[in-house]
PDB file of C-alpha atoms and ligand atoms in Angstrom:
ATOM      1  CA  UNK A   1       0.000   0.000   0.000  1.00 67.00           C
ATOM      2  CA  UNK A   2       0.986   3.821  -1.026  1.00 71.00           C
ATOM      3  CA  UNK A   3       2.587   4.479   2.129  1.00 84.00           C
ATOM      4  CA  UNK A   4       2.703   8.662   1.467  1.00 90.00           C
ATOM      5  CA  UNK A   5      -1.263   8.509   0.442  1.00 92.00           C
ATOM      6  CA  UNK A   6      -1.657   7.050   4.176  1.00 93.00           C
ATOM      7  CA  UNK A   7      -0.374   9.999   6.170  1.00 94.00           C
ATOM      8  CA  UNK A   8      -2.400  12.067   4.700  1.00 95.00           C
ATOM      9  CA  UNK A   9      -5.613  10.734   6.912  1.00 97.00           C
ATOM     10  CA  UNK A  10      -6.081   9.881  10.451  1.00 98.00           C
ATOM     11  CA  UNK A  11      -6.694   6.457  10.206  1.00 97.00           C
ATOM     12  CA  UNK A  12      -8.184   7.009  13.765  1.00 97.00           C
ATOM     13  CA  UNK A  13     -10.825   8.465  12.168  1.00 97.00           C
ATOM     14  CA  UNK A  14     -12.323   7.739   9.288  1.00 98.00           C
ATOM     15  CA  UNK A  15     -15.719   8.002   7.973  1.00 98.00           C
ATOM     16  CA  UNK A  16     -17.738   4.639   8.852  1.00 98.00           C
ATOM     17  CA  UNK A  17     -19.979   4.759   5.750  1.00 99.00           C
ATOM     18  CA  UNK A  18     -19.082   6.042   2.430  1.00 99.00           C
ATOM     19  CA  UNK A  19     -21.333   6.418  -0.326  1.00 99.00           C
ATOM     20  CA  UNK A  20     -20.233   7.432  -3.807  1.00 99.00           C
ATOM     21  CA  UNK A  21     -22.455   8.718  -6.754  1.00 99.00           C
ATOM     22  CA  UNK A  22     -20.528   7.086  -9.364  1.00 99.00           C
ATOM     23  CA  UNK A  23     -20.997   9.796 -12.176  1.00 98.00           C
ATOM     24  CA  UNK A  24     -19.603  10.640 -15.570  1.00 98.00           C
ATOM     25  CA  UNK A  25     -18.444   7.469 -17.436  1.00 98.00           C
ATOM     26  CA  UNK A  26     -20.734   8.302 -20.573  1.00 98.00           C
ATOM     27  CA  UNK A  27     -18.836  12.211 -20.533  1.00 98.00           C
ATOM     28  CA  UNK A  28     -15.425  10.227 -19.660  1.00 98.00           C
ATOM     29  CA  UNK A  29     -15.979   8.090 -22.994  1.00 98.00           C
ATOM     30  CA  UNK A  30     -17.531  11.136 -25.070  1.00 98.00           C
ATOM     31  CA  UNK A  31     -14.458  12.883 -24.309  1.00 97.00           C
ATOM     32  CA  UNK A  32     -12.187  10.896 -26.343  1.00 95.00           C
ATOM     33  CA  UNK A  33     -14.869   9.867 -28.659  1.00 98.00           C
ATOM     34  CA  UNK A  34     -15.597   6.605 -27.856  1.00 97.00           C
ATOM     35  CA  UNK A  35     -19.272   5.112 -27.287  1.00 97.00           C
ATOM     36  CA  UNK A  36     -20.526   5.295 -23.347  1.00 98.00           C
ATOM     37  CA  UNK A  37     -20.028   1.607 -23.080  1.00 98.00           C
ATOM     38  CA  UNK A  38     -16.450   2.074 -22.615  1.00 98.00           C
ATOM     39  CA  UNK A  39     -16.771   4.402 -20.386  1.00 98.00           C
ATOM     40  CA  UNK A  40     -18.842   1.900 -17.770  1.00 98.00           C
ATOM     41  CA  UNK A  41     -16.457  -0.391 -18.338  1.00 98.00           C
ATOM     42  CA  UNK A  42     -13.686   1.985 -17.484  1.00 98.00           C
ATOM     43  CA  UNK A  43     -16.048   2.504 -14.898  1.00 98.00           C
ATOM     44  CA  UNK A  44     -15.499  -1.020 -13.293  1.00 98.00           C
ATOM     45  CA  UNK A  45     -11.611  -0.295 -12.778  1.00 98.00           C
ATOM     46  CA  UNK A  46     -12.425   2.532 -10.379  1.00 98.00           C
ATOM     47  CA  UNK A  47     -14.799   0.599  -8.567  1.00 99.00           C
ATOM     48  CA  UNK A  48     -11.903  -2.138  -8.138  1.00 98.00           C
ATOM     49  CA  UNK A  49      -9.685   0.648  -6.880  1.00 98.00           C
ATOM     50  CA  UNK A  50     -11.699   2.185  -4.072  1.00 98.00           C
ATOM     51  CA  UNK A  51     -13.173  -1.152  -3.051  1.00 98.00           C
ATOM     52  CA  UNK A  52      -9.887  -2.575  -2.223  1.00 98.00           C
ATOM     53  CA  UNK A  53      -8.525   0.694  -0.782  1.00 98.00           C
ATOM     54  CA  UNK A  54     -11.550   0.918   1.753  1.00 98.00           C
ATOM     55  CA  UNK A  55     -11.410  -2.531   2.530  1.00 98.00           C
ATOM     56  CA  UNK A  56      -7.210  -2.340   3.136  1.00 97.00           C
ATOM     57  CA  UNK A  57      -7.302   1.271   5.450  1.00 98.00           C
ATOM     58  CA  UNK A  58     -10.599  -0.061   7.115  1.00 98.00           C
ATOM     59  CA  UNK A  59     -13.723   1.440   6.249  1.00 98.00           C
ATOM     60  CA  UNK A  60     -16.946  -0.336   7.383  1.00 98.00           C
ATOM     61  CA  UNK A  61     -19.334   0.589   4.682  1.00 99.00           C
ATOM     62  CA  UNK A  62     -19.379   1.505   1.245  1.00 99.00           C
ATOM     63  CA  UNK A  63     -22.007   1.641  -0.937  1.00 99.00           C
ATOM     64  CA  UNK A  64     -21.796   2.426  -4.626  1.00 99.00           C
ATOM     65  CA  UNK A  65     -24.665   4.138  -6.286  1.00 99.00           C
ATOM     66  CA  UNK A  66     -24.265   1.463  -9.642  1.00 98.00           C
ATOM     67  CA  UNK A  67     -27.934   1.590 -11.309  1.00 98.00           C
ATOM     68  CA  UNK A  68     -31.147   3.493 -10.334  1.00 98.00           C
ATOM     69  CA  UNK A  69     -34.881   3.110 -11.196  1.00 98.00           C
ATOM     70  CA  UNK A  70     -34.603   5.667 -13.543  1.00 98.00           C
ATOM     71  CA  UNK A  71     -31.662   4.422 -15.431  1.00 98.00           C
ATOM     72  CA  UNK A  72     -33.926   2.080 -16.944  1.00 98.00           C
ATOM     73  CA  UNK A  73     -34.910   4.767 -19.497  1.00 98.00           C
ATOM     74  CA  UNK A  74     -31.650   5.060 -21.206  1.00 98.00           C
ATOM     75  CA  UNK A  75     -31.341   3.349 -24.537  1.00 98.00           C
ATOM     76  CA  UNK A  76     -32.004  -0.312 -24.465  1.00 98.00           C
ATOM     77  CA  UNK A  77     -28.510  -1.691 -25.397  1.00 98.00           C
ATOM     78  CA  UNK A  78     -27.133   0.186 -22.637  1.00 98.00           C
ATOM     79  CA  UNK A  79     -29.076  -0.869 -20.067  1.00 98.00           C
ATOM     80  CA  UNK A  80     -28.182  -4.344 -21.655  1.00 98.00           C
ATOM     81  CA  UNK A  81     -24.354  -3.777 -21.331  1.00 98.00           C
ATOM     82  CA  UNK A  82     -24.911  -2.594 -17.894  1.00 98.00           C
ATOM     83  CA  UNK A  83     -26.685  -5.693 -16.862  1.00 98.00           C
ATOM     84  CA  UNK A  84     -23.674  -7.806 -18.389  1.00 98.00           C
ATOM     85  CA  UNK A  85     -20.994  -5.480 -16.750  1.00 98.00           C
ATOM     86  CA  UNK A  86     -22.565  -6.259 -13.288  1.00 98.00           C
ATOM     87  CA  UNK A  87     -23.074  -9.774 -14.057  1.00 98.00           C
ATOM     88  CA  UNK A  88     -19.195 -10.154 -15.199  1.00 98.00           C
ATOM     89  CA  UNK A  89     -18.496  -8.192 -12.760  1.00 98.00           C
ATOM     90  CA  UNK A  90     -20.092 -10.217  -9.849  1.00 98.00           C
ATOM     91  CA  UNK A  91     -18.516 -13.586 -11.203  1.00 98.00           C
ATOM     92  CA  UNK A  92     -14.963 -11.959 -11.401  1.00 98.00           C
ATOM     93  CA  UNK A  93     -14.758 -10.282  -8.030  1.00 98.00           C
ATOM     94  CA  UNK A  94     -16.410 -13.082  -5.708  1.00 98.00           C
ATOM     95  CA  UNK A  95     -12.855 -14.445  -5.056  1.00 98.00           C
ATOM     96  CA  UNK A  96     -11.844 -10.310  -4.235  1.00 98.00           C
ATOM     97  CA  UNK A  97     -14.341 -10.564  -1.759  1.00 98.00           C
ATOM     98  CA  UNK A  98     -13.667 -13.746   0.150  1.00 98.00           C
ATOM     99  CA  UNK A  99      -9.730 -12.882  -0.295  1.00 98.00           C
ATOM    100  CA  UNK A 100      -9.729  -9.657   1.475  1.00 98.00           C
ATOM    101  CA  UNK A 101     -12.727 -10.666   4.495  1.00 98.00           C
ATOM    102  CA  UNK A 102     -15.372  -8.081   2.110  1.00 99.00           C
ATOM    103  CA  UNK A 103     -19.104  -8.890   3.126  1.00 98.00           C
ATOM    104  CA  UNK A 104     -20.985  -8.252  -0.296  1.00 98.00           C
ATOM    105  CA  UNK A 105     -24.742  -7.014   0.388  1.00 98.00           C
ATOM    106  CA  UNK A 106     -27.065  -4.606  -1.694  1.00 98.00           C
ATOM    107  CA  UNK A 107     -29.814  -2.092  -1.690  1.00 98.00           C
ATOM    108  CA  UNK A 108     -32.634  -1.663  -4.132  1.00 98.00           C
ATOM    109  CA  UNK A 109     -35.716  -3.684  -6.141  1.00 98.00           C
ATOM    110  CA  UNK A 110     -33.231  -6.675  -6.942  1.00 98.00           C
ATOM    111  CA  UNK A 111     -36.219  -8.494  -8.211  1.00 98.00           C
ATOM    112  CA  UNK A 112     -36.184  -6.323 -10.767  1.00 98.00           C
ATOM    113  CA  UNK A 113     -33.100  -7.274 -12.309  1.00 98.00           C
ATOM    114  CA  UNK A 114     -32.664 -10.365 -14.589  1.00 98.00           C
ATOM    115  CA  UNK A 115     -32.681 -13.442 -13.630  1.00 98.00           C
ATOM    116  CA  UNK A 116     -28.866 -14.357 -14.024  1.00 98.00           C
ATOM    117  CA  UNK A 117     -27.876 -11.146 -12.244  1.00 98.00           C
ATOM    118  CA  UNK A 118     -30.064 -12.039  -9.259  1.00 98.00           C
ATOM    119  CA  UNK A 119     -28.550 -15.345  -8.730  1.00 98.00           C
ATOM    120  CA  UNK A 120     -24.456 -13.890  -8.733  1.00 98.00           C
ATOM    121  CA  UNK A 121     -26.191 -11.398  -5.966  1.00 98.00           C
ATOM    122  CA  UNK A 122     -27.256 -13.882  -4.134  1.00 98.00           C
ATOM    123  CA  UNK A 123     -24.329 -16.215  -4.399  1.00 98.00           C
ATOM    124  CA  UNK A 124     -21.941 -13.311  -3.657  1.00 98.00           C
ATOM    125  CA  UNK A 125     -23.991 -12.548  -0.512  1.00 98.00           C
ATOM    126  CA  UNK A 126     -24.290 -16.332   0.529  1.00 98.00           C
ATOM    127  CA  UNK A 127     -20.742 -16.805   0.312  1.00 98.00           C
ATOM    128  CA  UNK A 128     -19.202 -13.470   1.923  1.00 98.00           C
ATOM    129  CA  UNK A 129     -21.965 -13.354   4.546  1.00 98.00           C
ATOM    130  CA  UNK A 130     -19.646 -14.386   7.330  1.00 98.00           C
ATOM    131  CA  UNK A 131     -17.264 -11.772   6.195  1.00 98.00           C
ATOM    132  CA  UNK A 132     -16.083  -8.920   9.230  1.00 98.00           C
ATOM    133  CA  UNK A 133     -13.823  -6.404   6.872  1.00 98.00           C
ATOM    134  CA  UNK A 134     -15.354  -3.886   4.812  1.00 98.00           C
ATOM    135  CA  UNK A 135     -19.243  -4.307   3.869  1.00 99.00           C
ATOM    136  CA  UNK A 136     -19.617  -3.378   0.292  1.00 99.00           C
ATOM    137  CA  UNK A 137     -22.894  -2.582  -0.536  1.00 98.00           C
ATOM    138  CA  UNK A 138     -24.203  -1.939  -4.094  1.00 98.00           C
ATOM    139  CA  UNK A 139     -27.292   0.139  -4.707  1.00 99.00           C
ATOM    140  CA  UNK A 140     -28.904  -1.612  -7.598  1.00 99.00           C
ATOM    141  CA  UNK A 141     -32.579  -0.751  -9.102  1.00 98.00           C
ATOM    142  CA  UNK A 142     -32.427   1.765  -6.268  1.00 99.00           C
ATOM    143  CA  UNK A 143     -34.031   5.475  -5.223  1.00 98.00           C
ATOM    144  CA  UNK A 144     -34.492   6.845  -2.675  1.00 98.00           C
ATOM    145  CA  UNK A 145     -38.204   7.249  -3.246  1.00 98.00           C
ATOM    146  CA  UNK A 146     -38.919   3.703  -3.599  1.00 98.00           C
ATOM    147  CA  UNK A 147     -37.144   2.661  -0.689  1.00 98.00           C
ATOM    148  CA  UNK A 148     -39.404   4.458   0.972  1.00 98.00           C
ATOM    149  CA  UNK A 149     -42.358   3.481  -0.747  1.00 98.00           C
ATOM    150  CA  UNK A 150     -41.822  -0.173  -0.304  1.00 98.00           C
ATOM    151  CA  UNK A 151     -40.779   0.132   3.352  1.00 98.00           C
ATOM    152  CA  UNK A 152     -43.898   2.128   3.712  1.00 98.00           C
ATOM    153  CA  UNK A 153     -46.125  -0.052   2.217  1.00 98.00           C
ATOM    154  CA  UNK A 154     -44.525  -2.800   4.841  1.00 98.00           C
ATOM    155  CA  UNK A 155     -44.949  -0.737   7.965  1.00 98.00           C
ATOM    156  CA  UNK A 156     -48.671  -0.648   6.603  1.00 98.00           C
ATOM    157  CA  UNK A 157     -48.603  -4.727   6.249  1.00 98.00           C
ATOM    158  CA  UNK A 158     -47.107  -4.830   9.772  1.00 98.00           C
ATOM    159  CA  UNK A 159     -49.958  -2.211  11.027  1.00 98.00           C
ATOM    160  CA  UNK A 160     -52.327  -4.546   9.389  1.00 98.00           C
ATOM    161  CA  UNK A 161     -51.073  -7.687  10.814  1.00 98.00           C
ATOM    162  CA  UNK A 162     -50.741  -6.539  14.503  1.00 98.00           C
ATOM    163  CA  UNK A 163     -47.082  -6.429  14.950  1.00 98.00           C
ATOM    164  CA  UNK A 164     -46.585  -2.752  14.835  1.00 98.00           C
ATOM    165  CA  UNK A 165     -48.780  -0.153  16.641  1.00 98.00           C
ATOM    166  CA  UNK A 166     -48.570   2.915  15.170  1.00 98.00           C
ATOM    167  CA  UNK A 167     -48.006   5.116  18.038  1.00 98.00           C
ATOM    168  CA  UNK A 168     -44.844   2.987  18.330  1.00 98.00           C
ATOM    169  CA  UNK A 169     -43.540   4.168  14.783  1.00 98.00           C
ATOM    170  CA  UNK A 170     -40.714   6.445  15.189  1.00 98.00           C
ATOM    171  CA  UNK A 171     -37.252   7.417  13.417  1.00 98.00           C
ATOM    172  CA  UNK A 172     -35.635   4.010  13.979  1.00 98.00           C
ATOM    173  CA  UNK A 173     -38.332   1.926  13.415  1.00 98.00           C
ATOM    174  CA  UNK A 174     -38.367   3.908   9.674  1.00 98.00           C
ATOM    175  CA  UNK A 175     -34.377   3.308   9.450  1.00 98.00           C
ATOM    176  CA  UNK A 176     -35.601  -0.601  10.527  1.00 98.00           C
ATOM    177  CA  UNK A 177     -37.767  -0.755   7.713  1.00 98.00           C
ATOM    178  CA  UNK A 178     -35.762   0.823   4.690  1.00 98.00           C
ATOM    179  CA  UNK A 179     -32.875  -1.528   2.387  1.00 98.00           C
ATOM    180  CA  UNK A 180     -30.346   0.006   4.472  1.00 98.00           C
ATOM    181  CA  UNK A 181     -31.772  -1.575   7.942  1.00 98.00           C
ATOM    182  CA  UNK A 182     -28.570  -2.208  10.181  1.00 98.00           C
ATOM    183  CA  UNK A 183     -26.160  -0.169   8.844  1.00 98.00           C
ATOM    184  CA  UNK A 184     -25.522   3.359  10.097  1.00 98.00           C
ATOM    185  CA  UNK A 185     -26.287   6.224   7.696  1.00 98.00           C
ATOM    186  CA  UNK A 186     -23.621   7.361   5.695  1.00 98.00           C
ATOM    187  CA  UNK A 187     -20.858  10.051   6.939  1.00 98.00           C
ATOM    188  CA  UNK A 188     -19.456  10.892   3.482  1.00 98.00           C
ATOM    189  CA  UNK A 189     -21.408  11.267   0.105  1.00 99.00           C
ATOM    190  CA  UNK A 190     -19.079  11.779  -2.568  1.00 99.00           C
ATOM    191  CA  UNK A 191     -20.353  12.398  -6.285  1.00 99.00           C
ATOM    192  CA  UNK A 192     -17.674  12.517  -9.205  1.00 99.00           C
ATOM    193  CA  UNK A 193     -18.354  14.730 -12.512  1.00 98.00           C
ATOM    194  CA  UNK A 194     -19.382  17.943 -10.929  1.00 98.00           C
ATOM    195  CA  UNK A 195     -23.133  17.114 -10.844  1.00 98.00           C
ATOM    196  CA  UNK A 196     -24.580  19.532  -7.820  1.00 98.00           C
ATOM    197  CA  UNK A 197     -27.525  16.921  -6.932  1.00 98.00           C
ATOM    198  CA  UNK A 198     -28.571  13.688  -5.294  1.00 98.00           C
ATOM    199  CA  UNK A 199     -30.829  12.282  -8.098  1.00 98.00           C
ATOM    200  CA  UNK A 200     -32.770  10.070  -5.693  1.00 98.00           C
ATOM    201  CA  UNK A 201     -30.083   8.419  -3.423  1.00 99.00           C
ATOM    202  CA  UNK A 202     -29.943   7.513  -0.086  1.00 98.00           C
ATOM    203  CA  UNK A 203     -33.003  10.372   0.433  1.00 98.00           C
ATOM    204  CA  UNK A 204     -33.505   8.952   4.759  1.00 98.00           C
ATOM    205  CA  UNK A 205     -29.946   8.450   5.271  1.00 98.00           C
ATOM    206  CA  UNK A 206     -28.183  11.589   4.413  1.00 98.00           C
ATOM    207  CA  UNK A 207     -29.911  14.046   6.611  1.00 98.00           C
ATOM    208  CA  UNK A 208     -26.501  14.770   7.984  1.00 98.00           C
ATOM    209  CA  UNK A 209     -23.830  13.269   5.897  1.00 98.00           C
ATOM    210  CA  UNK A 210     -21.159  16.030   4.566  1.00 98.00           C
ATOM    211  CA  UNK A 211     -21.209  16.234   1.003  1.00 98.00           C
ATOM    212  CA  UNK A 212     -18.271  16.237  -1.276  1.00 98.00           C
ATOM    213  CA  UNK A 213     -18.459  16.614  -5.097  1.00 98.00           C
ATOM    214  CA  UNK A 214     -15.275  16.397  -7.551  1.00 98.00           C
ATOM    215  CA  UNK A 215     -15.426  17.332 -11.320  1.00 98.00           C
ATOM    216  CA  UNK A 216     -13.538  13.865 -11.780  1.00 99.00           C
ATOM    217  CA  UNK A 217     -15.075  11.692 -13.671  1.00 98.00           C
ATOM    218  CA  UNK A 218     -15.813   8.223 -12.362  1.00 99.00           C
ATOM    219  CA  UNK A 219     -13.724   6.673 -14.638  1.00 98.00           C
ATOM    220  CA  UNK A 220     -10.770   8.721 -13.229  1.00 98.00           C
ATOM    221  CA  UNK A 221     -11.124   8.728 -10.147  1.00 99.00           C
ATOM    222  CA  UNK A 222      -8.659   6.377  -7.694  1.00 98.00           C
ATOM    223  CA  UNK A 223      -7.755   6.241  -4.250  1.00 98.00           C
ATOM    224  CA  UNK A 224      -5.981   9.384  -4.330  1.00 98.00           C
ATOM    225  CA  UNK A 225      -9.203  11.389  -4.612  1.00 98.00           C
ATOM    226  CA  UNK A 226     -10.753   9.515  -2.033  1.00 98.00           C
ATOM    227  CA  UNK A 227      -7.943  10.229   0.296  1.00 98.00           C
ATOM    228  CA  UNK A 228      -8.437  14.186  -0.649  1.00 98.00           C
ATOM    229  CA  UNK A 229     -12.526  13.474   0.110  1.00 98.00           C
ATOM    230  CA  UNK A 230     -11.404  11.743   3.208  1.00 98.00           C
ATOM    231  CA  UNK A 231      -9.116  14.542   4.487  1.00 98.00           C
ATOM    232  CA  UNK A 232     -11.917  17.403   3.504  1.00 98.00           C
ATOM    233  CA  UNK A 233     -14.285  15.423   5.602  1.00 98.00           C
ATOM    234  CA  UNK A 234     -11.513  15.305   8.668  1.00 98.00           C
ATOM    235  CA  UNK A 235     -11.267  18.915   8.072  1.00 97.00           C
ATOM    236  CA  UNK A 236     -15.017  19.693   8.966  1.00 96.00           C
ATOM    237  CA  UNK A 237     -17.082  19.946  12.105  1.00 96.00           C
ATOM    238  CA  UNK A 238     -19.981  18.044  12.292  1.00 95.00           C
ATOM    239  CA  UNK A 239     -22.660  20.029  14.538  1.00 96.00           C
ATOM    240  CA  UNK A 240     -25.869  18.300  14.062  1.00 96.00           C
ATOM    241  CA  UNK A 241     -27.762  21.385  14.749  1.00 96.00           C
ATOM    242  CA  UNK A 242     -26.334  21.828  18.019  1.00 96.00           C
ATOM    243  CA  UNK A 243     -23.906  25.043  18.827  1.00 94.00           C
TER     244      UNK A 243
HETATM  245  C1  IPE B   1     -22.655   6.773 -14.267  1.00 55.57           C
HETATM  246  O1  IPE B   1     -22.223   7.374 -15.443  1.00 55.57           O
HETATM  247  C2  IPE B   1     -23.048   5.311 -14.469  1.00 55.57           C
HETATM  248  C3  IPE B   1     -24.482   5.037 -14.358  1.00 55.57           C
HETATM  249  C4  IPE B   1     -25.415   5.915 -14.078  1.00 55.57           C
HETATM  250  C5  IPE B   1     -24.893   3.677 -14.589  1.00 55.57           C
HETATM  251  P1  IPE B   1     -23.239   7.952 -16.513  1.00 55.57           P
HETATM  252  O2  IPE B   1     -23.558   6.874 -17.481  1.00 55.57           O
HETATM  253  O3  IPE B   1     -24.372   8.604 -15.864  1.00 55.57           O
HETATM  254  O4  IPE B   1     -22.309   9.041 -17.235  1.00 55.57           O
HETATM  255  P2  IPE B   1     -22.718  10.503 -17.690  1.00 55.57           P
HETATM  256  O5  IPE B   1     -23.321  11.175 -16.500  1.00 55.57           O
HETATM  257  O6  IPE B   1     -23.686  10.353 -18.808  1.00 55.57           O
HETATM  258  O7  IPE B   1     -21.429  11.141 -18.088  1.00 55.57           O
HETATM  259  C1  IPE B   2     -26.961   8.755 -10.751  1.00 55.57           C
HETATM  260  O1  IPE B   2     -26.406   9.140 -11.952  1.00 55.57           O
HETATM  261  C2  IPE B   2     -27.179   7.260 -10.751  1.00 55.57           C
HETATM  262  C3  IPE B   2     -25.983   6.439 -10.686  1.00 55.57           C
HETATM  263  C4  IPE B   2     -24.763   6.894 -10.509  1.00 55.57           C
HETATM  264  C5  IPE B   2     -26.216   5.034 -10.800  1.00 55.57           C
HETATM  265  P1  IPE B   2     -27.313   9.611 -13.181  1.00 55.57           P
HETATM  266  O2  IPE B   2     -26.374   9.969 -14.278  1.00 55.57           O
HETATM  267  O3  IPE B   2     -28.330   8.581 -13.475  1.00 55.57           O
HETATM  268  O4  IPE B   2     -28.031  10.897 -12.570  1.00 55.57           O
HETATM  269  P2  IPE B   2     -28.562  12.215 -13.288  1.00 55.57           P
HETATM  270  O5  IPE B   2     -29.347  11.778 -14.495  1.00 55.57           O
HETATM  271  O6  IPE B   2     -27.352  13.014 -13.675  1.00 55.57           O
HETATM  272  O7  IPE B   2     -29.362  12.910 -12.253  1.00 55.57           O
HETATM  273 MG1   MG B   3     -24.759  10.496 -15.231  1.00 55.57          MG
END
């Protein structure tokens, strides 16, 4: 490991959960004037990168914003060569994952994804579920707005059923409910290629998270620039609302 890149951090103190708006592959891939599918699969080198890098200076959670609910409206072959990139992507890394102690989980509609894809997710979780490094999460078929729809519409079944009286429905039992139940809300939201939005992620969980946005685009963007977001985030002080 990059010795040098290490001192810049305190290693004492690091955020616990990371999330990362992976942005910019299709601009990455325009820029030298290839089609976006390069630039996804560019894409997947990055994601190697940071993945290893969080699990190696011990981060607990990262999740990777990969593929919303709305990216199902881009052109047809992409959403095709998306499907295949996670697929691939799932088969290649499993041995990553049990290698370097990664527990593999993810957020989103996954019964909305083919079939084929579904079964590597649930392989990858079966067989890293034991795992007690890093957590790597990967929002798939995910917004915010339908995680809270469908936890929503399961606090109603549970309302229904009689194991939930509403006068006992608070904050946590909401954070119990959503895709993210059991992990603490993220600390750091980074989101490469300059974009100044959220676009439906993580909506709940970021009611306090520090935000930190780079005009690097995802294909770029290695563990130096997390080590930059990570020392910007040591910089700040997080008040809550208090004084
Ligand atoms: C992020 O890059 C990857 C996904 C959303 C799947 P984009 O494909 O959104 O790239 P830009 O934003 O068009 O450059
Ligand atoms: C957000 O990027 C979704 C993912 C990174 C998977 P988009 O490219 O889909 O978001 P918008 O369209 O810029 O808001
Ligand atoms: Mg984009």
């Amino acid at each position: 490991m990059d010795n040098r890149l290490l001192q810049e951090i305190d290693l004492t103190q690091l955020p616990v959960h990371i999330a990362i708006i992976m942005d910019g592959n299709g601009r990455w891939a325009k820029k030298q004037g290839l089609s976006r599918i390069y630039g996804h699969q560019n894409g997947v080198t990055s994601i190697r990168d940071i993945v290893k890098f969080c699990a190696e200076i011990g981060v607990k959670y990262l999740t990777l914003y990969a593929f919303s609910t709305e990216n199902w409206a881009r052109p047809k072959h992409e959403v095709k060569k998306l499907m295949s990139l996670l697929e691939e992507y799932l088969v290649k890394e499993l041995p990553t994952f049990i290698e370097n102690n990664i527990r593999f989980k993810t957020i989103g509609l996954i019964d909305g994804l083919p079939p084929v894809v579904q079964d590597r997710i649930k392989e990858n979780i079966e067989r890293t579920t034991n795992n007690t490094g890093l957590t790597l999460n990967l929002a798939l078929n995910y917004s915010g707005r339908s995680e809270i729809s469908d936890s929503i519409r399961r606090i109603a079944v549970d309302v229904h059923n009689g194991s939930l009286r509403p006068e006992d429905i608070d904050e946590s039992t909401i954070s119990g409910y959503l895709f993210t139940s059991g992990m603490p809300d993220p600390d750091l939201l980074i989101r490469t290629s300059g974009e100044m939005r959220i676009s439906n992620f993580l909506l709940w969980q970021i009611s306090y998270t520090e935000l930190w946005i780079t005009d690097v685009l995802w294909p770029e963007f290695r563990r130096e620039h997390l080590v930059d977001a990570i020392k910007a985030y040591q910089s700040r002080e997080r008040r809550f609302g208090k004084v």
